[in-house]
Short mmCIF file of C-alpha atoms and ligand atoms in Angstrom, two decimals:
data_model
loop_
_atom_site.label_atom_id
_atom_site.label_comp_id
_atom_site.label_asym_id
_atom_site.label_seq_id
_atom_site.Cartn_x
_atom_site.Cartn_y
_atom_site.Cartn_z
CA MET A 17 -35.41 -38.76 134.53
CA SER A 18 -37.40 -40.21 131.68
CA LEU A 19 -36.29 -42.21 128.68
CA ASN A 20 -36.50 -40.64 125.28
CA TYR A 21 -38.87 -43.29 123.95
CA PHE A 22 -41.43 -40.89 122.47
CA ASN A 23 -39.93 -41.39 119.07
CA TYR A 24 -43.27 -40.67 117.42
CA LEU A 25 -42.45 -37.01 118.07
CA THR A 26 -40.96 -35.51 114.93
CA ASP A 27 -38.38 -32.72 114.75
CA GLU A 28 -41.25 -30.35 114.03
CA HIS A 29 -43.05 -31.47 117.22
CA ARG A 30 -39.92 -30.95 119.30
CA MET A 31 -39.41 -27.54 117.73
CA ILE A 32 -42.86 -26.23 118.64
CA GLN A 33 -42.59 -27.81 122.10
CA GLN A 34 -39.30 -26.01 122.73
CA ALA A 35 -40.56 -22.71 121.29
CA ALA A 36 -43.67 -22.89 123.50
CA ARG A 37 -41.58 -23.83 126.55
CA ASP A 38 -39.15 -20.95 126.06
CA PHE A 39 -41.92 -18.44 125.43
CA ALA A 40 -44.01 -19.69 128.37
CA GLN A 41 -41.15 -19.65 130.85
CA ASN A 42 -39.65 -16.33 129.68
CA GLU A 43 -42.77 -14.27 128.98
CA ILE A 44 -45.74 -15.85 130.78
CA ALA A 45 -44.42 -17.40 134.01
CA PRO A 46 -43.04 -14.05 135.32
CA ILE A 47 -46.45 -12.30 134.96
CA ALA A 48 -48.77 -15.18 135.91
CA GLU A 49 -49.09 -14.26 139.59
CA GLU A 50 -49.73 -10.57 138.86
CA TYR A 51 -52.51 -11.33 136.35
CA ASP A 52 -54.04 -13.97 138.62
CA HIS A 53 -54.21 -11.36 141.33
CA SER A 54 -55.61 -8.51 139.19
CA GLY A 55 -57.88 -10.67 137.01
CA ASP A 56 -56.87 -8.51 134.02
CA PHE A 57 -56.86 -10.06 130.56
CA PRO A 58 -53.24 -10.63 129.42
CA LEU A 59 -53.70 -9.06 125.98
CA LYS A 60 -50.01 -8.32 125.31
CA THR A 61 -48.82 -11.92 125.78
CA ILE A 62 -51.86 -13.33 123.95
CA LYS A 63 -51.01 -11.11 120.96
CA MET A 64 -47.40 -12.34 121.15
CA MET A 65 -48.71 -15.92 121.13
CA GLY A 66 -50.63 -15.05 117.96
CA GLU A 67 -47.46 -13.80 116.31
CA MET A 68 -45.77 -17.09 117.22
CA GLY A 69 -48.55 -19.09 115.57
CA PHE A 70 -49.99 -20.50 118.81
CA MET A 71 -53.54 -19.20 118.30
CA GLY A 72 -54.28 -21.29 115.18
CA ILE A 73 -51.86 -24.19 115.37
CA GLU A 74 -53.89 -26.68 113.31
CA VAL A 75 -55.27 -24.13 110.85
CA PRO A 76 -53.63 -24.44 107.41
CA GLU A 77 -51.20 -21.70 106.44
CA GLU A 78 -53.52 -20.53 103.64
CA TYR A 79 -55.88 -19.36 106.43
CA SER A 80 -53.04 -17.77 108.42
CA GLY A 81 -52.59 -20.69 110.83
CA ALA A 82 -49.43 -22.63 111.66
CA GLY A 83 -50.52 -25.67 109.61
CA MET A 84 -49.41 -28.21 112.22
CA ASP A 85 -51.05 -31.36 113.64
CA THR A 86 -52.90 -32.12 116.90
CA ILE A 87 -49.81 -33.50 118.67
CA SER A 88 -48.10 -30.14 118.02
CA TYR A 89 -51.16 -28.42 119.48
CA VAL A 90 -51.24 -30.43 122.71
CA LEU A 91 -47.47 -30.13 123.19
CA ALA A 92 -47.64 -26.33 122.90
CA LEU A 93 -50.79 -26.01 125.03
CA GLU A 94 -49.23 -28.13 127.80
CA GLU A 95 -46.19 -25.82 127.93
CA ILE A 96 -48.28 -22.62 127.96
CA SER A 97 -50.60 -24.02 130.68
CA LYS A 98 -47.63 -25.12 132.77
CA ALA A 99 -46.62 -21.46 133.02
CA ASP A 100 -50.20 -20.17 133.38
CA ALA A 101 -53.52 -21.98 133.02
CA SER A 102 -55.33 -18.73 132.11
CA HIS A 103 -53.24 -18.31 128.97
CA GLY A 104 -53.92 -22.01 128.32
CA ALA A 105 -57.70 -21.53 128.54
CA ILE A 106 -57.65 -18.59 126.11
CA MET A 107 -55.42 -20.51 123.70
CA SER A 108 -57.53 -23.68 123.89
CA VAL A 109 -60.83 -21.90 123.19
CA ASN A 110 -59.33 -19.90 120.31
CA ASN A 111 -57.82 -23.00 118.67
CA SER A 112 -60.35 -25.75 119.37
CA LEU A 113 -63.73 -24.26 120.12
CA TYR A 114 -63.49 -21.43 117.61
CA CYS A 115 -61.05 -22.17 114.73
CA TYR A 116 -61.69 -25.90 114.48
CA GLY A 117 -65.46 -25.45 114.03
CA ILE A 118 -65.10 -22.95 111.20
CA LEU A 119 -62.37 -24.95 109.52
CA ARG A 120 -64.51 -28.08 109.60
CA PHE A 121 -67.99 -26.70 108.99
CA GLY A 122 -67.49 -23.24 107.47
CA THR A 123 -67.88 -22.09 103.87
CA GLU A 124 -64.93 -20.56 102.01
CA GLU A 125 -66.37 -17.05 102.55
CA GLN A 126 -66.77 -17.73 106.28
CA LYS A 127 -63.17 -18.94 106.50
CA GLN A 128 -61.92 -15.82 104.74
CA LYS A 129 -63.83 -13.48 107.04
CA PHE A 130 -64.04 -15.30 110.39
CA LEU A 131 -61.09 -17.68 110.47
CA ILE A 132 -58.08 -15.79 109.11
CA PRO A 133 -58.01 -12.91 111.66
CA ILE A 134 -58.51 -15.30 114.59
CA ALA A 135 -56.07 -18.01 113.50
CA SER A 136 -53.41 -15.34 113.01
CA GLY A 137 -54.03 -14.06 116.55
CA GLU A 138 -54.91 -10.59 115.29
CA LYS A 139 -58.39 -11.01 116.82
CA ILE A 140 -59.84 -13.24 119.56
CA GLY A 141 -62.51 -15.92 119.14
CA ALA A 142 -65.05 -17.44 121.56
CA TYR A 143 -67.68 -20.21 121.67
CA SER A 144 -71.09 -19.71 123.22
CA LEU A 145 -73.32 -22.71 123.95
CA THR A 146 -74.18 -22.54 127.67
CA GLU A 147 -77.12 -20.59 129.09
CA PRO A 148 -78.12 -19.94 132.70
CA MET A 149 -80.60 -22.88 132.59
CA SER A 150 -78.72 -25.01 130.05
CA GLY A 151 -75.29 -26.29 131.07
CA SER A 152 -74.71 -30.06 131.01
CA ASP A 153 -78.13 -30.49 129.36
CA ALA A 154 -76.96 -28.44 126.40
CA GLY A 155 -79.97 -29.21 124.19
CA THR A 156 -82.42 -27.19 126.30
CA MET A 157 -81.50 -23.61 125.34
CA ARG A 158 -84.09 -20.84 125.77
CA SER A 159 -82.52 -18.36 123.35
CA ARG A 160 -84.05 -18.02 119.89
CA ALA A 161 -82.80 -17.32 116.37
CA VAL A 162 -85.52 -16.40 113.86
CA LEU A 163 -85.00 -16.07 110.12
CA ASP A 164 -86.31 -12.73 108.81
CA GLY A 165 -85.60 -12.23 105.10
CA ASP A 166 -81.88 -12.63 104.60
CA GLU A 167 -81.07 -12.09 108.28
CA TYR A 168 -81.37 -14.06 111.52
CA VAL A 169 -82.62 -12.18 114.57
CA LEU A 170 -80.91 -13.46 117.73
CA ASN A 171 -82.40 -13.06 121.21
CA GLY A 172 -81.38 -14.53 124.54
CA LEU A 173 -78.87 -14.70 127.34
CA LYS A 174 -75.75 -16.87 127.11
CA SER A 175 -73.42 -17.58 130.03
CA TRP A 176 -69.98 -18.82 131.03
CA VAL A 177 -68.35 -17.71 127.78
CA THR A 178 -64.56 -17.96 127.97
CA SER A 179 -63.06 -14.78 126.40
CA GLY A 180 -66.63 -13.36 126.26
CA PRO A 181 -65.53 -9.92 127.56
CA VAL A 182 -62.88 -9.52 124.85
CA ALA A 183 -63.85 -11.70 121.87
CA ASP A 184 -64.08 -10.06 118.43
CA TYR A 185 -65.93 -12.97 116.79
CA LEU A 186 -68.02 -15.76 118.33
CA VAL A 187 -69.56 -19.09 117.36
CA VAL A 188 -73.02 -18.97 118.95
CA PHE A 189 -75.54 -21.81 119.24
CA MET A 190 -79.28 -21.06 119.38
CA PRO A 191 -82.51 -22.94 118.60
CA THR A 192 -84.10 -22.00 115.26
CA SER A 193 -86.97 -24.47 115.69
CA PRO A 194 -87.27 -25.15 119.43
CA GLU A 195 -90.03 -27.72 118.92
CA ASP A 196 -87.43 -30.04 117.36
CA GLY A 197 -85.24 -30.22 120.51
CA HIS A 198 -81.54 -30.72 119.80
CA ARG A 199 -82.36 -31.17 116.09
CA GLY A 200 -83.70 -27.60 116.03
CA VAL A 201 -80.44 -25.94 117.10
CA SER A 202 -78.34 -23.92 114.63
CA ALA A 203 -74.87 -22.39 114.80
CA PHE A 204 -74.00 -18.79 113.90
CA LEU A 205 -70.91 -16.65 113.46
CA VAL A 206 -71.34 -13.32 115.21
CA ASP A 207 -69.23 -10.19 114.92
CA ALA A 208 -69.10 -8.59 118.39
CA GLY A 209 -69.61 -5.18 116.75
CA THR A 210 -73.16 -6.10 115.65
CA PRO A 211 -75.91 -3.88 117.14
CA GLY A 212 -77.95 -5.81 119.71
CA PHE A 213 -74.91 -7.75 120.95
CA LYS A 214 -73.88 -6.84 124.49
CA ARG A 215 -71.40 -8.27 126.94
CA GLY A 216 -72.88 -9.00 130.37
CA LYS A 217 -71.44 -9.45 133.80
CA LYS A 218 -67.86 -10.71 134.06
CA GLU A 219 -67.68 -13.78 136.31
CA PRO A 220 -65.56 -13.47 139.46
CA LYS A 221 -63.84 -16.87 139.46
CA LEU A 222 -61.93 -19.17 141.84
CA GLY A 223 -59.21 -19.92 139.28
CA ILE A 224 -57.99 -19.12 135.75
CA ARG A 225 -58.70 -15.56 136.88
CA ALA A 226 -56.87 -13.86 134.00
CA SER A 227 -59.01 -15.66 131.43
CA ALA A 228 -62.08 -13.44 131.16
CA THR A 229 -65.48 -15.15 131.34
CA SER A 230 -68.86 -13.46 130.95
CA GLU A 231 -72.51 -13.55 130.04
CA LEU A 232 -73.53 -12.37 126.56
CA MET A 233 -76.82 -10.66 125.76
CA PHE A 234 -78.56 -10.73 122.39
CA GLU A 235 -81.36 -8.22 121.95
CA ASP A 236 -82.80 -8.27 118.42
CA CYS A 237 -79.28 -8.81 117.16
CA ARG A 238 -79.51 -9.09 113.36
CA ILE A 239 -76.84 -11.05 111.55
CA PRO A 240 -76.64 -12.01 107.85
CA ALA A 241 -78.18 -15.43 107.06
CA ALA A 242 -74.83 -16.17 105.38
CA ASN A 243 -73.29 -16.26 108.88
CA ARG A 244 -75.06 -19.53 109.73
CA LEU A 245 -72.44 -22.24 110.25
CA GLY A 246 -73.65 -25.50 108.70
CA GLU A 247 -77.29 -26.21 107.91
CA GLU A 248 -80.28 -25.22 110.02
CA GLY A 249 -80.75 -27.86 112.71
CA GLU A 250 -77.15 -29.07 112.54
CA GLY A 251 -75.97 -26.79 115.34
CA PHE A 252 -76.11 -29.31 118.19
CA LYS A 253 -73.98 -31.84 116.33
CA ILE A 254 -71.51 -29.09 115.41
CA ALA A 255 -71.38 -28.03 119.08
CA MET A 256 -70.67 -31.63 120.17
CA ALA A 257 -68.11 -32.30 117.44
CA VAL A 258 -66.29 -29.10 118.34
CA LEU A 259 -66.35 -30.04 122.02
CA ASP A 260 -64.57 -33.30 121.15
CA ALA A 261 -61.66 -31.15 119.96
CA GLY A 262 -62.02 -28.78 122.90
CA ARG A 263 -61.84 -31.60 125.43
CA ILE A 264 -58.44 -32.69 124.13
CA GLY A 265 -57.29 -29.09 124.67
CA ILE A 266 -58.56 -29.02 128.26
CA ALA A 267 -56.83 -32.34 128.92
CA ALA A 268 -53.55 -30.80 127.70
CA GLN A 269 -54.17 -27.76 129.89
CA ALA A 270 -54.71 -30.06 132.90
CA LEU A 271 -51.47 -31.89 132.10
CA GLY A 272 -49.56 -28.60 132.08
CA ILE A 273 -50.99 -27.48 135.45
CA ALA A 274 -50.23 -30.90 137.00
CA GLU A 275 -46.64 -30.85 135.77
CA ALA A 276 -46.08 -27.42 137.28
CA ALA A 277 -47.51 -28.62 140.62
CA TYR A 278 -45.47 -31.82 140.52
CA GLU A 279 -42.16 -30.13 139.68
CA ALA A 280 -42.66 -27.59 142.48
CA SER A 281 -43.33 -30.51 144.85
CA VAL A 282 -40.16 -32.39 143.87
CA THR A 283 -38.08 -29.23 144.36
CA TYR A 284 -39.67 -28.58 147.77
CA ALA A 285 -39.31 -32.22 148.89
CA LYS A 286 -35.57 -32.05 148.12
CA GLU A 287 -35.06 -28.74 149.95
CA ARG A 288 -37.34 -28.75 152.97
CA GLU A 289 -36.10 -30.53 156.07
CA ALA A 290 -38.08 -31.90 159.01
CA PHE A 291 -37.14 -34.29 161.81
CA GLY A 292 -33.52 -34.17 160.68
CA GLN A 293 -33.94 -35.12 157.03
CA LYS A 294 -35.27 -33.94 153.66
CA ILE A 295 -39.04 -34.40 153.63
CA GLY A 296 -38.68 -36.29 150.31
CA GLN A 297 -36.90 -39.03 152.31
CA PHE A 298 -40.10 -39.81 154.18
CA GLN A 299 -42.03 -42.57 152.48
CA GLY A 300 -45.26 -40.60 152.97
CA ILE A 301 -43.95 -37.88 150.66
CA GLY A 302 -42.01 -40.16 148.29
CA PHE A 303 -45.07 -42.35 147.64
CA LYS A 304 -47.16 -39.25 146.90
CA LEU A 305 -44.57 -38.07 144.38
CA ALA A 306 -44.46 -41.53 142.78
CA ASP A 307 -48.23 -41.57 142.31
CA MET A 308 -48.26 -38.00 140.98
CA LYS A 309 -45.59 -38.77 138.37
CA THR A 310 -47.21 -42.06 137.29
CA ASN A 311 -50.61 -40.45 136.83
CA ILE A 312 -49.12 -37.52 134.89
CA GLU A 313 -47.49 -39.94 132.43
CA ALA A 314 -50.70 -41.99 132.15
CA ALA A 315 -52.60 -38.80 131.27
CA ARG A 316 -50.00 -37.86 128.68
CA GLY A 317 -50.51 -41.26 127.05
CA LEU A 318 -54.29 -40.77 126.81
CA ILE A 319 -53.91 -37.19 125.54
CA HIS A 320 -51.45 -38.12 122.80
CA ARG A 321 -53.66 -41.07 121.84
CA ALA A 322 -56.63 -38.70 121.52
CA ALA A 323 -54.50 -36.24 119.52
CA LEU A 324 -53.48 -39.02 117.12
CA ALA A 325 -57.13 -40.09 116.80
CA LYS A 326 -58.09 -36.51 115.94
CA THR A 327 -55.32 -36.19 113.35
CA HIS A 328 -56.46 -39.53 111.86
CA SER A 329 -60.08 -38.33 111.77
CA LYS A 330 -59.12 -35.55 109.36
CA LYS A 331 -58.53 -38.26 106.74
CA THR A 332 -61.29 -40.71 107.66
CA GLY A 333 -64.02 -38.49 109.13
CA GLN A 334 -64.23 -40.97 112.05
CA ARG A 335 -65.32 -39.56 115.41
CA TYR A 336 -62.77 -39.48 118.24
CA THR A 337 -65.34 -38.72 120.95
CA LEU A 338 -64.34 -41.69 123.14
CA GLU A 339 -60.62 -40.86 123.06
CA ALA A 340 -61.27 -37.17 123.76
CA SER A 341 -63.63 -37.82 126.68
CA MET A 342 -61.31 -40.39 128.28
CA ALA A 343 -58.34 -38.02 127.98
CA LYS A 344 -60.28 -35.12 129.49
CA LEU A 345 -61.80 -37.20 132.30
CA PHE A 346 -58.52 -38.77 133.37
CA ALA A 347 -56.30 -35.70 132.91
CA SER A 348 -58.60 -33.30 134.77
CA GLU A 349 -59.13 -35.62 137.75
CA MET A 350 -55.40 -36.40 137.78
CA CYS A 351 -54.68 -32.66 137.73
CA MET A 352 -56.95 -31.97 140.71
CA SER A 353 -55.41 -34.83 142.68
CA VAL A 354 -51.81 -33.78 141.84
CA ALA A 355 -52.56 -30.16 142.81
CA HIS A 356 -54.13 -31.38 146.07
CA HIS A 357 -51.04 -33.46 146.92
CA ALA A 358 -48.78 -30.54 145.94
CA VAL A 359 -50.47 -28.24 148.47
CA GLN A 360 -50.22 -30.94 151.14
CA ILE A 361 -46.51 -31.56 150.45
CA HIS A 362 -45.85 -27.81 150.72
CA GLY A 363 -47.76 -27.60 154.03
CA GLY A 364 -48.31 -23.99 155.11
CA MET A 365 -46.32 -22.73 152.11
CA GLY A 366 -48.80 -24.48 149.84
CA TYR A 367 -51.62 -22.47 151.37
CA SER A 368 -49.80 -19.18 150.94
CA LYS A 369 -50.24 -16.78 148.03
CA GLU A 370 -46.47 -16.38 148.12
CA HIS A 371 -46.10 -19.76 146.41
CA PRO A 372 -47.67 -20.73 143.03
CA VAL A 373 -49.01 -24.14 144.17
CA GLU A 374 -51.98 -22.34 145.70
CA ARG A 375 -52.76 -20.97 142.19
CA TYR A 376 -52.29 -24.39 140.57
CA PHE A 377 -54.80 -25.82 143.08
CA ARG A 378 -57.41 -23.14 142.24
CA ASP A 379 -56.75 -23.40 138.47
CA ALA A 380 -56.98 -27.22 138.48
CA LYS A 381 -60.64 -27.30 139.55
CA ILE A 382 -62.12 -25.81 136.37
CA THR A 383 -60.67 -28.61 134.23
CA GLU A 384 -63.15 -31.00 135.90
CA ILE A 385 -66.03 -28.65 135.06
CA TYR A 386 -65.82 -26.75 131.78
CA GLU A 387 -66.27 -28.24 128.33
CA GLY A 388 -68.23 -31.04 129.98
CA THR A 389 -67.98 -32.04 133.65
CA SER A 390 -66.35 -35.32 134.70
CA GLU A 391 -69.88 -36.71 135.12
CA ILE A 392 -70.70 -35.81 131.49
CA GLN A 393 -67.46 -37.42 130.29
CA ARG A 394 -68.38 -40.63 132.17
CA LEU A 395 -71.87 -40.51 130.63
CA VAL A 396 -70.41 -40.09 127.11
CA ILE A 397 -67.89 -42.93 127.62
CA ALA A 398 -70.44 -45.31 129.17
CA ARG A 399 -72.99 -44.66 126.41
CA LEU A 400 -70.41 -45.25 123.68
CA GLU A 401 -69.10 -48.43 125.32
CA THR A 402 -72.45 -50.03 126.15
CA GLY A 403 -74.63 -48.59 123.43
CA LEU A 404 -77.21 -48.07 126.22
CA ARG A 405 -78.88 -44.77 127.08
N1 CAA B 524 -70.08 -35.54 117.52
C1 CAA B 524 -71.06 -35.49 116.60
N2 CAA B 524 -72.37 -35.69 116.91
C2 CAA B 524 -72.67 -35.96 118.20
C3 CAA B 524 -71.69 -36.01 119.21
C4 CAA B 524 -70.34 -35.79 118.82
N3 CAA B 524 -69.37 -35.84 119.73
N4 CAA B 524 -72.29 -36.28 120.39
C5 CAA B 524 -73.59 -36.40 120.14
N5 CAA B 524 -73.83 -36.21 118.81
C6 CAA B 524 -75.12 -36.28 118.12
C7 CAA B 524 -75.82 -37.61 118.40
O1 CAA B 524 -75.41 -38.59 117.45
C8 CAA B 524 -77.28 -37.25 118.24
O2 CAA B 524 -77.60 -37.23 116.86
P1 CAA B 524 -79.09 -37.54 116.30
O3 CAA B 524 -79.83 -36.28 116.42
O4 CAA B 524 -78.85 -37.92 114.87
O5 CAA B 524 -79.66 -38.63 117.13
C9 CAA B 524 -77.32 -35.81 118.76
O6 CAA B 524 -75.98 -35.30 118.68
C10 CAA B 524 -77.81 -35.71 120.18
O7 CAA B 524 -76.97 -36.52 120.98
P2 CAA B 524 -77.46 -37.10 122.37
O8 CAA B 524 -78.81 -37.75 122.18
O9 CAA B 524 -76.37 -37.92 122.95
O10 CAA B 524 -77.69 -35.75 123.20
P3 CAA B 524 -78.05 -35.51 124.71
O11 CAA B 524 -79.06 -34.46 124.78
O12 CAA B 524 -78.33 -36.81 125.41
O13 CAA B 524 -76.70 -34.84 125.30
C11 CAA B 524 -74.52 -34.77 126.22
C12 CAA B 524 -75.50 -35.45 125.25
C13 CAA B 524 -73.27 -35.61 126.10
C14 CAA B 524 -75.01 -34.79 127.65
C15 CAA B 524 -74.26 -33.32 125.75
O14 CAA B 524 -75.38 -32.52 125.96
C16 CAA B 524 -73.05 -32.69 126.40
O15 CAA B 524 -71.92 -32.92 126.00
N6 CAA B 524 -73.27 -31.87 127.45
C17 CAA B 524 -72.19 -31.06 128.03
C18 CAA B 524 -72.11 -29.74 127.34
C19 CAA B 524 -70.78 -29.07 127.56
O16 CAA B 524 -69.74 -29.68 127.49
N7 CAA B 524 -70.84 -27.78 127.79
C20 CAA B 524 -69.67 -26.96 127.93
C21 CAA B 524 -69.80 -25.79 127.02
S1 CAA B 524 -68.33 -24.87 126.65
C22 CAA B 524 -67.80 -24.20 128.09
O17 CAA B 524 -67.61 -24.89 129.02
C23 CAA B 524 -67.53 -22.73 128.18
C24 CAA B 524 -66.34 -22.26 127.50
O18 CAA B 524 -66.31 -21.16 126.97
C25 CAA B 524 -65.11 -23.09 127.48
#
């Protein structure tokens, strides 16, 4: 039972929350186990999410988005992730890492060509920063983009690209003047049909198995110079600014997974009996549930605060890096801990593939890793708070 004190949620917020909840529980929850098992990409339900406006929630309607705010986005993403974290990962990358960057840094022509089909859900977008030797230390990429006339020639190997195996369009970051370090990185919009672009090995993963992840190979891949996003050398800052938005999405995904694990645990604690009583009557289980619930609500507070900061930044241009990193750090670690307790409360059942808590446990782990590990979030927060480096 919780009080209805979230009166900052408007009717529009509640509407999208309910629509996402109904869709997630009716269409996604019943297929989540099957897709986790097969590792197939859930194209049909992702397309349906596009039709419902979930793939470009904050994109204005003139660019075929839903034209809603960041609170609407996190409410919907939480509901989708509660049914299946893989759908949540695909939705988060499409909305935050792809659409947001073009909306904020793209030209009108780029928005017409690269934003509209992705925000409408007709096509799928991806974001490619990481390389085999450049993960947390994102400024040390070995790929190269060289200007040749009115084209850039892209070469290199990118890795860990969410939706890489299926994306139609990608935002790709590569150094144009490597001698300038992070100030020599540029951002590009790439059509996956361009000659010289190849999809590499698909990663076999512990969790979010239905969200396809792969390497990408660029071999003399020529793209129009007009596809550069922002100015030459601005790519690293674009990558970081976009990750601020992405991290709020991952925090909302973590919240959804944790809620699913928590609700399963409450149900089980009320049903399962041991030593002559419901296991929820034992203080050892009750205290776990109390901590899980408290931490879930604390995460929700940080996530909504970050969402409000992002909405505010659209007017002021102020960065919301601190709010986004705190939300992601707390929500992802909370999610892992809640999923861990959920497995323990379920005992043997929690370890069985016949019960979804085993999937929640595997899915939870990635939230502490992608879009900046917990260690990177702590580094970002500490640097911003102390001003020290
Ligand atoms: N917004 C705007 N600008 C920013 C910024 C932000 N959030 N963060 C940093 N910058 C700017 C800085 O102001 C600085 O600007 P100047 O050049 O004017 O000085 C510049 O960017 C460089 O910043 P730093 O000196 O802080 O850079 P750094 O090399 O020390 O790295 C870091 C900082 C925080 C460690 C960063 O590299 C980072 O976030 N690493 C993690 C990368 C990451 O999250 N990768 C995940 C990729 S996506 C993924 O997981 C796959 C997927 O498909 C989902």
